[in-house]
Backbone as a ProteinNet text record, in pm:
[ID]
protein_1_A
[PRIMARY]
XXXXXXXXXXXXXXXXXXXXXXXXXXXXXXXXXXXXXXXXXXXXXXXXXXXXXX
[TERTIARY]
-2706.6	-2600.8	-2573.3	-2679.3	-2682.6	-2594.8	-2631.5	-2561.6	-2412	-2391.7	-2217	-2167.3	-2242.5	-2133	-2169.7	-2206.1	-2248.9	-2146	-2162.9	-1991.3	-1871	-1874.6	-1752.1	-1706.7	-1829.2	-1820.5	-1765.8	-1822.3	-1774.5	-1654.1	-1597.2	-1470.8	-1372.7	-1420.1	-1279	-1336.8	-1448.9	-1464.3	-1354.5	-1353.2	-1274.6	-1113.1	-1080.6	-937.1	-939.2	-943.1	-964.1	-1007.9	-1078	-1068	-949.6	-889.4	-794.3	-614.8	-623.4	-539.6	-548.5	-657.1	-654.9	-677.9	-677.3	-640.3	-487.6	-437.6	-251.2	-192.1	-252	-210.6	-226.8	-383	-325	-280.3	-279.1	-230.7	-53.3	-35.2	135.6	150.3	61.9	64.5	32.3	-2.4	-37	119.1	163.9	299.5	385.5	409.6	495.5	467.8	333.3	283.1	349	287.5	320.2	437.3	466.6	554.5	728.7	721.9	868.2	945.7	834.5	922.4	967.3	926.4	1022.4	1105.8	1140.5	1280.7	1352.9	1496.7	1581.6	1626.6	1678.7	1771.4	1710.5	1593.3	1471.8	1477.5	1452.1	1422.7	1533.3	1671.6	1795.5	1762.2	1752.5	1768.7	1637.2	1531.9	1437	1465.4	1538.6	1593.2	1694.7	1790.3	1872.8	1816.8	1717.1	1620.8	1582.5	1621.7	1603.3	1456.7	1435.4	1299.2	1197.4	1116.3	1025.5	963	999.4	1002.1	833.5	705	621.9	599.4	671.1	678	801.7	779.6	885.1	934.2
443.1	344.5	323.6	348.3	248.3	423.2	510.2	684.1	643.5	604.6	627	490.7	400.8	282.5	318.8	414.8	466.3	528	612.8	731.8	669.7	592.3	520	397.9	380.6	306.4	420.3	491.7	637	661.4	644.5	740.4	605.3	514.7	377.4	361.4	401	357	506.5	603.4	724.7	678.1	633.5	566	489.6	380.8	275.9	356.6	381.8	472.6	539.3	634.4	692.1	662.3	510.2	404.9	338.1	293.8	251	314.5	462.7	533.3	550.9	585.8	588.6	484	355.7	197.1	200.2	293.8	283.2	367.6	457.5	584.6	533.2	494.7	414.2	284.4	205.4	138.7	201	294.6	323.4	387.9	498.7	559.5	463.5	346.7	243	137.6	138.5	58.1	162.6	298.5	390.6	482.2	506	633.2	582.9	519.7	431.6	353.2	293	233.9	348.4	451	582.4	630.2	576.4	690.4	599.4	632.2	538.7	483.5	510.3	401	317.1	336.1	253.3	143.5	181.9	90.8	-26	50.7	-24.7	-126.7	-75.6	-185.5	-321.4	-234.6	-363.3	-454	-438.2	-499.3	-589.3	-580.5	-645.2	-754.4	-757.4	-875.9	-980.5	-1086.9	-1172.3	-1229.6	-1323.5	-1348.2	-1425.3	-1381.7	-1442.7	-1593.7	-1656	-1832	-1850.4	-1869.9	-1919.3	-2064.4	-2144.8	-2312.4	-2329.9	-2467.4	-2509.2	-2612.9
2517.7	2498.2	2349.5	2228.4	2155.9	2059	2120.5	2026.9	2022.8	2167.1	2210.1	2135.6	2087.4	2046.7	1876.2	1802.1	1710.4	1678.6	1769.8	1783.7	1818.6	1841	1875.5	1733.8	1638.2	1510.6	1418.3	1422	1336.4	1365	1449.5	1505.4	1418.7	1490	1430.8	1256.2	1206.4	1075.2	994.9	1049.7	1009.3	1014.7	1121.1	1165.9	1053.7	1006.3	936.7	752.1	775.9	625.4	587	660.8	660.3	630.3	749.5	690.2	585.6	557.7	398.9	283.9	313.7	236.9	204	278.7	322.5	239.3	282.8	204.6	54.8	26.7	-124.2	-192.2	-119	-184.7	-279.2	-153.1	-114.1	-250.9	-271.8	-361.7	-486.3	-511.8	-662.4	-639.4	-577	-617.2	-632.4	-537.7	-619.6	-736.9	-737.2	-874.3	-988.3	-1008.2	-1134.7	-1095.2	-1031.7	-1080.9	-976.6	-921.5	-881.4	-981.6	-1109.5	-1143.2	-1281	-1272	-1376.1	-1322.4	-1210.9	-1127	-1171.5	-1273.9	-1320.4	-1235.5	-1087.1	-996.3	-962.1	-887.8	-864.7	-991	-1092.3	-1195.6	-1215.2	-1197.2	-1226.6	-1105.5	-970.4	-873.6	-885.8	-924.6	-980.4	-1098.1	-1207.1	-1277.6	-1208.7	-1100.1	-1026.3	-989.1	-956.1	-873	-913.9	-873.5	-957.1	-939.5	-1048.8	-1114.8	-972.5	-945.7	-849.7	-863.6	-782.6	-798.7	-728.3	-814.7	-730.7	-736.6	-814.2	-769.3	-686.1	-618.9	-552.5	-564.9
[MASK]
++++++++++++++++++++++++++++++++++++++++++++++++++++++

């Protein structure tokens, strides 16, 4: 019992690695290299300023 819920931790810890691999992979290309694509850049300049008081 105790192999198969072992193998079954492995299998979802691989799933789960894999996705959060994906997630950051995804955040570093838009952290560094999105904001050098000039249109990209122009439309982030469009945006206006982020309000964190209210």
């Amino acid at each position: 019992m105790t192999l198969e819920m072992t193998e079954d931790a492995v299998v979802a810890l691989v799933i789960v690695s894999g996705y959060l691999f994906i997630l950051g992979t995804g955040g570093l290309i838009a952290d560094f290299v999105f904001p050098h694509i000039p249109f990209i850049q122009r439309f982030l300049d469009s945006l206006p300023d982020w309000e964190d008081e209210y």
